[in-house]
Short mmCIF file of C-alpha atoms in Angstrom, two decimals:
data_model
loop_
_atom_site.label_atom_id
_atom_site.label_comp_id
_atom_site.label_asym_id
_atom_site.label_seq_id
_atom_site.Cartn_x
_atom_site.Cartn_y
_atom_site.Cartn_z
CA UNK V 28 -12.24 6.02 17.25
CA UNK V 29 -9.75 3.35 17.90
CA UNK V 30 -7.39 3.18 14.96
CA UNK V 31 -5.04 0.28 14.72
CA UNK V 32 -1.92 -0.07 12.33
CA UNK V 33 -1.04 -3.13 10.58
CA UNK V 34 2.79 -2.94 9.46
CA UNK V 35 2.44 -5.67 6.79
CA UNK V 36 5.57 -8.11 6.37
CA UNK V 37 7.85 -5.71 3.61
CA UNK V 38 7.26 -3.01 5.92
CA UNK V 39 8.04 -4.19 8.99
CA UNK V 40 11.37 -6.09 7.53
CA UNK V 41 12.36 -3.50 4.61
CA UNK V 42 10.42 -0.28 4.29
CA UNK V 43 9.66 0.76 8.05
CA UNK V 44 9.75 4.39 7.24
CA UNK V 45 6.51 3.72 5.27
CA UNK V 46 5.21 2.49 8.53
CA UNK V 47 6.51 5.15 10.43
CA UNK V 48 5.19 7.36 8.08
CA UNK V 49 1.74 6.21 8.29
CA UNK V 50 1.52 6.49 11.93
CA UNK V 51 2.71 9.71 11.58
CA UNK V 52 -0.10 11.10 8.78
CA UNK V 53 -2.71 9.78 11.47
CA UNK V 54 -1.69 11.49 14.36
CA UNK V 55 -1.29 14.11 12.92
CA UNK V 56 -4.86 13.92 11.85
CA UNK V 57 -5.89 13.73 15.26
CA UNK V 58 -6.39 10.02 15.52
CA UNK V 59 -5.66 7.50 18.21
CA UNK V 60 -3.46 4.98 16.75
CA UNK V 61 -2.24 1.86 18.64
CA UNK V 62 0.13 -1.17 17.37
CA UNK V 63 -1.29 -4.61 17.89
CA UNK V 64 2.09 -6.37 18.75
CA UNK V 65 0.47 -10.17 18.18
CA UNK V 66 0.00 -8.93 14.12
CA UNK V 67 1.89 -11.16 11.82
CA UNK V 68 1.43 -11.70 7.83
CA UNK V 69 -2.30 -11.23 6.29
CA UNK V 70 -1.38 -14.28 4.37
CA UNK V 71 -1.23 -13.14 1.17
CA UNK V 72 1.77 -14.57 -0.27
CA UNK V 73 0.07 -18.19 0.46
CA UNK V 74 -3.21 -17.68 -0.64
CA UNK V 75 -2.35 -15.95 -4.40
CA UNK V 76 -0.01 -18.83 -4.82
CA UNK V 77 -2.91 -21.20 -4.11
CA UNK V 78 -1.81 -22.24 -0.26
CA UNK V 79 -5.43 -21.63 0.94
CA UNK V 80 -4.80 -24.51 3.90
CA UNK V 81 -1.47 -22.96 4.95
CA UNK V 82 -3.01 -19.56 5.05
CA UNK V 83 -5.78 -20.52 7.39
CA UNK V 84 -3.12 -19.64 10.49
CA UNK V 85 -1.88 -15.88 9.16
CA UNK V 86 -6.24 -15.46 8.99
CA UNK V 87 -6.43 -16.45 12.22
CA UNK V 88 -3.42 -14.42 13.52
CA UNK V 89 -5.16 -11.58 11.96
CA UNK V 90 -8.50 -11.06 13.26
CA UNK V 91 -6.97 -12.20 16.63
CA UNK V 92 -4.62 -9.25 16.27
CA UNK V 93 -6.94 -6.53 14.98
CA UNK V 94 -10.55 -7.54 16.16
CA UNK V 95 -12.09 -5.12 18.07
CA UNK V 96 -10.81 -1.50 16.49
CA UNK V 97 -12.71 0.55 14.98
CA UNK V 98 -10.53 0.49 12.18
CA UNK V 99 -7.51 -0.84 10.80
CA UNK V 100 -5.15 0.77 8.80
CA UNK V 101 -2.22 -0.28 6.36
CA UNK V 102 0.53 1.50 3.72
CA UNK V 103 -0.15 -1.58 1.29
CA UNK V 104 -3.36 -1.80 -1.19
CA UNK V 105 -2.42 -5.73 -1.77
CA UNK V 106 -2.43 -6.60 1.59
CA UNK V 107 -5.58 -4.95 2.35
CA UNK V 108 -6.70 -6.17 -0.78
CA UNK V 109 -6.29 -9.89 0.28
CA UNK V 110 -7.78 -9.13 3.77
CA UNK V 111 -11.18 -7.65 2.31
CA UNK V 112 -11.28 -9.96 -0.28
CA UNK V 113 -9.63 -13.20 0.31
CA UNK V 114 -10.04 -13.90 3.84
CA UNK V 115 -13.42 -14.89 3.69
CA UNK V 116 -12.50 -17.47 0.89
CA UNK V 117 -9.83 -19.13 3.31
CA UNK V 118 -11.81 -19.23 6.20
CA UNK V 119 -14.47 -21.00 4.24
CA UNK V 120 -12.51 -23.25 2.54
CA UNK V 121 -10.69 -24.26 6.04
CA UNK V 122 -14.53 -24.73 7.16
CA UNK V 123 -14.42 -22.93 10.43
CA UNK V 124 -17.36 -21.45 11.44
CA UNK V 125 -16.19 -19.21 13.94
CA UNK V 126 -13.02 -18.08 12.11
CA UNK V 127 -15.63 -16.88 9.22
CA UNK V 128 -18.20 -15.23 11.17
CA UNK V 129 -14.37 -13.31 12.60
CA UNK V 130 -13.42 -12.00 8.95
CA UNK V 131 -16.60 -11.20 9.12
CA UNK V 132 -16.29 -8.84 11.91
CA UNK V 133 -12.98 -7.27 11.42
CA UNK V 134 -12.21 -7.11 7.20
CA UNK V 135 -15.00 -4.79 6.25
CA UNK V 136 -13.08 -1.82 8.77
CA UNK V 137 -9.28 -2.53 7.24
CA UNK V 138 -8.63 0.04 5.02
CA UNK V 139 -5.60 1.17 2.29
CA UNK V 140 -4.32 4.64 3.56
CA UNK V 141 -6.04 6.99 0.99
CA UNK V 142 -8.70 5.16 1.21
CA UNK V 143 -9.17 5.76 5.20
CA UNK V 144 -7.83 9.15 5.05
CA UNK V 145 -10.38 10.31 1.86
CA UNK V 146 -13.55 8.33 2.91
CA UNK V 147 -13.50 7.60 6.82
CA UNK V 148 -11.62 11.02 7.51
CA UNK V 149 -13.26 13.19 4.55
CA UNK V 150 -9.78 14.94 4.15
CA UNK V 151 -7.25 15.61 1.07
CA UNK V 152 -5.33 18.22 2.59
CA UNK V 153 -3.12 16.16 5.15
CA UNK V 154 -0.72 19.71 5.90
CA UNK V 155 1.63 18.16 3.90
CA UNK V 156 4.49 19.91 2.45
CA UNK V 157 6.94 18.03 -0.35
CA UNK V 158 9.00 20.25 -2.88
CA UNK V 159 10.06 17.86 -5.67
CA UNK V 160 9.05 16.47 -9.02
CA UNK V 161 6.80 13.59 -8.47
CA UNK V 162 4.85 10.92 -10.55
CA UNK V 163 2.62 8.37 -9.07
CA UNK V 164 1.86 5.03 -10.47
CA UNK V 165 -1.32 3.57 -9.09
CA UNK V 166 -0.45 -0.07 -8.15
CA UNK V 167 -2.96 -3.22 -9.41
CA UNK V 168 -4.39 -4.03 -6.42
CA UNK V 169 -5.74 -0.95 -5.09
CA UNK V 170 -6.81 0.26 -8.32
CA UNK V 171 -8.12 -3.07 -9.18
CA UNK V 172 -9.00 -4.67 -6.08
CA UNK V 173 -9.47 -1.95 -3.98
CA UNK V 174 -10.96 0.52 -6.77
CA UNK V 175 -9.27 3.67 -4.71
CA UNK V 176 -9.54 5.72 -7.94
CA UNK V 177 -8.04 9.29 -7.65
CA UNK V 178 -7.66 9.55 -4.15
CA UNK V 179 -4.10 8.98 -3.85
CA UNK V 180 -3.78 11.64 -6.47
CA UNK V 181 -6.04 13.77 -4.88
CA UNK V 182 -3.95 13.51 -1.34
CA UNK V 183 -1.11 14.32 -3.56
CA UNK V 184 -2.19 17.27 -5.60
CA UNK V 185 -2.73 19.09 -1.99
CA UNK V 186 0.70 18.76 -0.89
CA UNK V 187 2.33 21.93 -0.75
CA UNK V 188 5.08 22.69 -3.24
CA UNK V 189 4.97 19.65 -4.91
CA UNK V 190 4.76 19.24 -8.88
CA UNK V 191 2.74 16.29 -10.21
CA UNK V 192 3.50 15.14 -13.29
CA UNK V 193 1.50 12.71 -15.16
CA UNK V 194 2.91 8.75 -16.31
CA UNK V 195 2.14 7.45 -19.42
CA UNK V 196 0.71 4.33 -19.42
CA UNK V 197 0.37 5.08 -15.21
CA UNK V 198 -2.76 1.40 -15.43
CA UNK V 199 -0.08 -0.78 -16.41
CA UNK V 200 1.01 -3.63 -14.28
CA UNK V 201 5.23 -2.67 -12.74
CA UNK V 202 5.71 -6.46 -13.64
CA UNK V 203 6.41 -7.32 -9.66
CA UNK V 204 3.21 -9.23 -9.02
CA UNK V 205 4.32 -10.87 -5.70
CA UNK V 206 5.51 -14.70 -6.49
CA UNK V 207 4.48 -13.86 -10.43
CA UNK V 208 8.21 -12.34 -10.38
CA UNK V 209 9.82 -15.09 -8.60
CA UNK V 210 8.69 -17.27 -10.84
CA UNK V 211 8.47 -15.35 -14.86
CA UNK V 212 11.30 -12.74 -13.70
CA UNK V 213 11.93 -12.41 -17.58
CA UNK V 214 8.48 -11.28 -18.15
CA UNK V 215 8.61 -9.20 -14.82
CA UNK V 216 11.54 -7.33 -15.30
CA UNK V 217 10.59 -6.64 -19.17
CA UNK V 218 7.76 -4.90 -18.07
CA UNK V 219 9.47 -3.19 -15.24
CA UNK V 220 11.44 -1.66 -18.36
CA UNK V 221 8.79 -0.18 -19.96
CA UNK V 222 7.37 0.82 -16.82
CA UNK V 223 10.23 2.56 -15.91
CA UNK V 224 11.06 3.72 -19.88
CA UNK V 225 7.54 5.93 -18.76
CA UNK V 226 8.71 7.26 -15.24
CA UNK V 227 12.14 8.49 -16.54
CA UNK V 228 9.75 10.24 -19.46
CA UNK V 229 8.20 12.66 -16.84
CA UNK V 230 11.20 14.13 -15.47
CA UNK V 231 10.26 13.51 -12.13
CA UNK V 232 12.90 13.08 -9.26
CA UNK V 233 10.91 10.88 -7.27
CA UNK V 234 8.38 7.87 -8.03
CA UNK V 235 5.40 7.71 -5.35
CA UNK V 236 3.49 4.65 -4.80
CA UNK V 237 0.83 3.24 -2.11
CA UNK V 238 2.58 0.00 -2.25
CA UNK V 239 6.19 -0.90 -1.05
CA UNK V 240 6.57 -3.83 -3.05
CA UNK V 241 5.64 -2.58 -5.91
CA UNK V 242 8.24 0.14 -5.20
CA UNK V 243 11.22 -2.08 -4.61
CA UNK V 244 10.34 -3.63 -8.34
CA UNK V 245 10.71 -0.49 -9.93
CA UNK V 246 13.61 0.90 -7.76
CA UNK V 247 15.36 -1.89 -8.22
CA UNK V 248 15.73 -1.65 -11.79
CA UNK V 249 15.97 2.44 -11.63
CA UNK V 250 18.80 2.20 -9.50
CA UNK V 251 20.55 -0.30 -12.00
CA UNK V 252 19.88 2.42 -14.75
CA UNK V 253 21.63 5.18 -12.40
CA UNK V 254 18.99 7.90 -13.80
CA UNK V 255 18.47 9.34 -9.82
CA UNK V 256 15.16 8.50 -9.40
CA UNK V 257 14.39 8.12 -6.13
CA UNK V 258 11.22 5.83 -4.88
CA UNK V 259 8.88 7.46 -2.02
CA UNK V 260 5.67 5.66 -0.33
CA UNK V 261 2.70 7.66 -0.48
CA UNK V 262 2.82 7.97 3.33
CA UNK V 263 6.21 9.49 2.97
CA UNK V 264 5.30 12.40 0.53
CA UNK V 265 2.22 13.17 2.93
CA UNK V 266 4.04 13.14 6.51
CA UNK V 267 6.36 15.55 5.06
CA UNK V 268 6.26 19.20 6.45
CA UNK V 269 7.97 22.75 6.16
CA UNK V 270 9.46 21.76 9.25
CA UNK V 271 11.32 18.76 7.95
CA UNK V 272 12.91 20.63 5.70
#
């Protein structure tokens, strides 16, 4: 099985240890992982703003990048989101053939991490070890887009000495939203509030999601209410072992 990461753009510039973390889950897991260095951004960020012409190059960078693995793997549930869904839609719209037959090829096998690790892998128990208070808020586009469901919570509830503790309103939206926050940051940081009025509810020292964006949102404001919450990847909590600590 040839495994290939994909850093994404926030981790590669601002949350590497999610990255890191990732790599480390896998091999520990027994799989072959290599690093693609040509990878650039999935595109994303152009597409949801309605730049399908402009995104036609990060498409292209992508499959050139990551065609031929088995699978491909990424800490983000929007950016594998916009691969598997919205890749196909650019590459039509640019009307190349050959760049559509591509997506074709290579976005069916890219995969969020709980979803690789719970249906390509068939595991739940990573050996994980994490002895802390957490709450986990399952992010729009891999519960919407993705539909991961329970696995991240399922990966989580087998971690060794942790305590999960359940977030009120856990479906609703952190109020990030990519360039939805650049542009309505009133309405984005109001409902950062009540997303974080919830997390502070649970008692829980640290907040675990499966995307780092989503994470910077809410740390951002948690750090400016000085309650010392600390933010965690999903990859983090699950590379963790008795041996870190």
């Amino acid at each position: 099985m040839r495994v290939a990461l994909f850093a994404t753009c926030l981790g590669d510039t601002l949350f590497p240890g999610a990255v890191r973390a990732t790599l480390r889950v896998l091999e520990r897991l027994g799989c072959t992982v290599e690093f693609p260095p040509g990878q650039t951004c999935c595109g994303q960020m152009h597409t949801n703003t309605g730049y399908h012409e402009q995104a036609v190059p990060a498409v292209r960078s992508f499959v050139a990048a990551f065609e031929g693995y088995d699978h491909v793997v990424a800490p983000s549930g929007s950016c594998v989101g916009s691969i598997r869904h919205q890749h196909d839609i650019v590459a039509e719209r640019g009307g190349d053939r050959k760049l559509s037959e591509a997506v074709g090829r290579v976005s069916p096998h890219v995969y969020e991490l709980s979803e690789f690790l719970v249906d390509v892998l068939g595991v739940t128990d990573v050996g994980a070890y994490f002895p802390h208070r957490v709450t986990y808020h399952p992010t729009c586009h891999s519960l919407r887009m993705l539909r991961v469901g329970d696995k991240p919570r399922r990966l989580l509830s087998e971690v060794r000495g942790i305590r999960l503790l359940e977030l009120p309103e856990a479906e609703q939206c952190c109020g990030f939203g990519g360039t939805f926050a650049l542009k309505n940051p009133d309405v984005s940081v109001a409902m950062g509030a009540d997303k974080t009025r919830h997390v502070r509810e649970t008692g829980a020292e640290v907040l675990c999601a499966s995307d780092s964006s989503c994470l910077m949102h809410m740390g951002g404001l948690l750090d400016r209410q000085r309650e010392g919450i600390r933010t965690m990847h999903l990859a983090e909590i699950l590379a963790g072992t008795e041996e870190d600590r």
